Amino acid sequence: MSYHESSGNGSSPLPGEPYGRAALAFALIMALICGAVAAGMLWNAGARADRELDAHRHQVLATTTGPAEDLTGTTRYGTKPRAVAPAVWEQPEHVRRSGSIHVPPATPQGRTVTIWVDDEGTPARPPGGAADRALTSLSGGTAAVGVVGVTGAGVVLLVRRRSENHHLAAWEREWEHVKPVWSGRLHRDSDPGGDDG
């Protein structure tokens, strides 16, 4: 009997295995495409936000009115040492402003530094640069690849497992019909007289 003889050693691949590998490859490709799209969308959105922010950011000269106070102890790991100092500046023109600004450590009183302010003359963060956008885009794209890839692989593996279970159940049902013939039990059971004649 040749039915599933190649399965005797348990190494015969189940039907659908090549399709399972193709489906996993397809899920990976889709994850990479989604990651690239997400990264591109984040880059474009960041560029638009930076352009809008840049329209309301201005660089002005400020003069420190006191020595810098070191903030190194409170900065996050990997950031540059920072300090703050009291200062005065004008923004808008001829409107005198004062407050604390970020300065390099050990900046003395009377030093002129360049700061960013908003339309009201309040110190503000500078517009984002290409490096910040690239980091945000890369992080978002990587996250998208991970989510889509894991989800796609999970679906493929679930479908494959259910397909394998269905295949094994069908194989067992067919074996129940083949086993009596293969083992010779059907001939023995169907012999009405046996050796009693």
Short mmCIF file of C-alpha atoms in Angstrom, two decimals:
data_model
loop_
_atom_site.label_atom_id
_atom_site.label_comp_id
_atom_site.label_asym_id
_atom_site.label_seq_id
_atom_site.Cartn_x
_atom_site.Cartn_y
_atom_site.Cartn_z
CA MET A 1 0.00 0.00 0.00
CA SER A 2 1.50 3.32 -1.02
CA TYR A 3 -0.83 5.64 0.88
CA HIS A 4 1.34 8.01 2.91
CA GLU A 5 4.27 5.60 2.77
CA SER A 6 6.59 8.59 2.63
CA SER A 7 5.14 9.71 5.96
CA GLY A 8 6.49 6.73 7.85
CA ASN A 9 9.50 8.63 9.14
CA GLY A 10 7.39 11.68 10.07
CA SER A 11 9.44 14.00 7.87
CA SER A 12 7.03 14.43 4.96
CA PRO A 13 5.94 18.07 4.73
CA LEU A 14 2.28 18.78 5.19
CA PRO A 15 0.40 20.26 2.26
CA GLY A 16 0.49 24.02 2.42
CA GLU A 17 3.97 24.37 3.96
CA PRO A 18 5.39 26.14 0.88
CA TYR A 19 2.32 28.38 0.92
CA GLY A 20 2.92 29.07 4.62
CA ARG A 21 6.48 30.19 3.93
CA ALA A 22 5.26 32.35 1.05
CA ALA A 23 2.60 33.88 3.28
CA LEU A 24 5.20 34.68 5.95
CA ALA A 25 7.42 36.30 3.32
CA PHE A 26 4.45 38.29 2.06
CA ALA A 27 3.65 39.44 5.61
CA LEU A 28 7.26 40.57 6.05
CA ILE A 29 7.20 42.49 2.77
CA MET A 30 3.92 44.16 3.73
CA ALA A 31 5.38 45.08 7.12
CA LEU A 32 8.38 46.70 5.45
CA ILE A 33 6.13 48.60 3.05
CA CYS A 34 3.91 49.80 5.89
CA GLY A 35 7.00 50.84 7.85
CA ALA A 36 8.32 52.84 4.91
CA VAL A 37 4.93 54.51 4.39
CA ALA A 38 4.65 55.35 8.09
CA ALA A 39 8.17 56.78 8.17
CA GLY A 40 7.44 58.91 5.10
CA MET A 41 4.19 60.21 6.58
CA LEU A 42 5.92 61.07 9.85
CA TRP A 43 8.71 62.85 8.00
CA ASN A 44 6.25 64.94 5.97
CA ALA A 45 4.12 65.75 9.01
CA GLY A 46 7.21 66.76 10.97
CA ALA A 47 8.44 68.95 8.12
CA ARG A 48 5.08 70.74 7.95
CA ALA A 49 5.02 71.25 11.72
CA ASP A 50 8.58 72.59 11.67
CA ARG A 51 7.75 75.03 8.88
CA GLU A 52 4.74 76.31 10.79
CA LEU A 53 6.78 76.58 13.99
CA ASP A 54 9.63 78.30 12.17
CA ALA A 55 7.26 81.08 11.11
CA HIS A 56 6.70 81.93 14.78
CA ARG A 57 10.25 81.53 16.08
CA HIS A 58 12.81 84.32 16.11
CA GLN A 59 16.43 84.56 17.12
CA VAL A 60 17.36 87.55 19.26
CA LEU A 61 20.38 88.64 21.28
CA ALA A 62 20.07 88.49 25.05
CA THR A 63 22.47 89.85 27.67
CA THR A 64 22.91 87.96 30.93
CA THR A 65 22.34 90.00 34.07
CA GLY A 66 23.77 87.44 36.45
CA PRO A 67 26.04 84.38 36.50
CA ALA A 68 24.87 81.05 35.12
CA GLU A 69 23.41 78.44 37.47
CA ASP A 70 24.58 74.95 36.53
CA LEU A 71 21.83 72.41 35.82
CA THR A 72 24.12 69.50 34.93
CA GLY A 73 22.92 67.44 37.88
CA THR A 74 19.33 67.43 36.62
CA THR A 75 19.94 66.71 32.94
CA ARG A 76 19.20 63.33 31.39
CA TYR A 77 21.98 60.91 30.56
CA GLY A 78 23.65 61.71 27.26
CA THR A 79 22.55 65.34 27.07
CA LYS A 80 24.93 68.27 26.99
CA PRO A 81 25.60 70.16 30.23
CA ARG A 82 23.15 73.03 30.60
CA ALA A 83 22.74 76.07 32.78
CA VAL A 84 20.33 78.98 33.20
CA ALA A 85 20.99 82.64 33.81
CA PRO A 86 18.89 85.79 34.21
CA ALA A 87 18.94 87.92 31.09
CA VAL A 88 17.29 90.78 29.22
CA TRP A 89 16.42 91.06 25.51
CA GLU A 90 14.11 92.95 23.17
CA GLN A 91 11.27 91.30 21.23
CA PRO A 92 9.34 92.76 19.55
CA GLU A 93 11.64 95.62 18.71
CA HIS A 94 12.04 98.18 21.50
CA VAL A 95 10.02 95.99 23.91
CA ARG A 96 12.29 95.01 26.79
CA ARG A 97 11.90 91.48 28.15
CA SER A 98 13.58 89.69 31.01
CA GLY A 99 13.68 86.18 32.40
CA SER A 100 15.77 83.05 32.75
CA ILE A 101 17.34 81.59 29.63
CA HIS A 102 19.43 78.52 28.86
CA VAL A 103 23.12 79.33 28.48
CA PRO A 104 26.38 77.37 28.31
CA PRO A 105 27.77 76.42 31.74
CA ALA A 106 29.90 79.05 33.48
CA THR A 107 28.48 81.90 31.37
CA PRO A 108 29.39 85.13 33.21
CA GLN A 109 27.23 88.19 33.80
CA GLY A 110 27.16 90.62 30.89
CA ARG A 111 27.65 87.96 28.21
CA THR A 112 25.61 88.28 24.98
CA VAL A 113 23.99 85.03 23.80
CA THR A 114 21.58 84.14 21.02
CA ILE A 115 18.21 82.75 22.07
CA TRP A 116 14.98 81.67 20.37
CA VAL A 117 11.73 83.41 21.27
CA ASP A 118 8.14 83.22 20.04
CA ASP A 119 6.05 86.06 18.62
CA GLU A 120 5.41 87.38 22.13
CA GLY A 121 9.10 87.49 22.97
CA THR A 122 8.94 84.53 25.36
CA PRO A 123 11.88 82.08 25.27
CA ALA A 124 10.88 79.01 23.25
CA ARG A 125 12.42 75.89 21.83
CA PRO A 126 13.97 76.24 18.36
CA PRO A 127 12.33 74.71 15.30
CA GLY A 128 13.07 71.03 14.87
CA GLY A 129 15.83 69.97 12.53
CA ALA A 130 16.25 67.18 10.01
CA ALA A 131 17.98 64.98 12.62
CA ASP A 132 14.97 65.13 14.94
CA ARG A 133 12.58 64.37 12.09
CA ALA A 134 14.75 61.47 10.95
CA LEU A 135 14.79 59.97 14.45
CA THR A 136 11.02 60.33 14.81
CA SER A 137 10.41 58.87 11.35
CA LEU A 138 12.76 55.96 11.97
CA SER A 139 11.16 55.18 15.33
CA GLY A 140 7.66 55.32 13.89
CA GLY A 141 8.59 53.25 10.85
CA THR A 142 10.27 50.62 13.01
CA ALA A 143 7.22 50.43 15.27
CA ALA A 144 4.96 50.00 12.24
CA VAL A 145 7.16 47.21 10.89
CA GLY A 146 7.02 45.46 14.25
CA VAL A 147 3.25 45.74 14.68
CA VAL A 148 2.35 44.74 11.12
CA GLY A 149 5.01 42.02 11.00
CA VAL A 150 4.02 40.40 14.29
CA THR A 151 0.32 40.63 13.48
CA GLY A 152 0.77 39.21 9.98
CA ALA A 153 3.02 36.39 11.16
CA GLY A 154 0.56 35.56 13.93
CA VAL A 155 -2.34 35.33 11.48
CA VAL A 156 -0.32 33.20 9.06
CA LEU A 157 0.81 30.81 11.80
CA LEU A 158 -2.73 30.55 13.19
CA VAL A 159 -4.16 29.73 9.77
CA ARG A 160 -1.36 27.24 9.16
CA ARG A 161 -1.95 25.54 12.49
CA ARG A 162 -5.67 25.22 11.80
CA SER A 163 -4.91 23.90 8.32
CA GLU A 164 -2.52 21.32 9.73
CA ASN A 165 -5.07 20.21 12.30
CA HIS A 166 -7.71 19.89 9.59
CA HIS A 167 -5.30 17.92 7.40
CA LEU A 168 -4.37 15.55 10.23
CA ALA A 169 -8.02 14.99 11.13
CA ALA A 170 -8.82 14.17 7.49
CA TRP A 171 -5.82 11.83 7.34
CA GLU A 172 -7.00 9.99 10.43
CA ARG A 173 -10.52 9.63 9.04
CA GLU A 174 -9.16 8.19 5.79
CA TRP A 175 -6.81 5.90 7.68
CA GLU A 176 -9.79 4.41 9.51
CA HIS A 177 -11.10 3.28 6.11
CA VAL A 178 -7.73 2.10 4.82
CA LYS A 179 -6.42 0.36 7.93
CA PRO A 180 -8.71 -2.74 7.79
CA VAL A 181 -7.70 -3.41 4.18
CA TRP A 182 -4.02 -2.71 4.80
CA SER A 183 -3.88 -4.95 7.89
CA GLY A 184 -5.90 -7.82 6.33
CA ARG A 185 -8.51 -7.63 9.09
CA LEU A 186 -11.27 -7.00 6.56
CA HIS A 187 -10.60 -10.35 4.80
CA ARG A 188 -10.57 -12.25 8.07
CA ASP A 189 -13.78 -10.65 9.27
CA SER A 190 -15.55 -11.29 5.95
CA ASP A 191 -14.68 -15.07 5.82
CA PRO A 192 -17.99 -16.67 6.95
CA GLY A 193 -16.79 -20.26 7.28
CA GLY A 194 -13.25 -19.85 8.38
CA ASP A 195 -11.61 -23.27 8.98
CA ASP A 196 -14.78 -24.95 10.33
CA GLY A 197 -15.78 -26.45 6.93
#
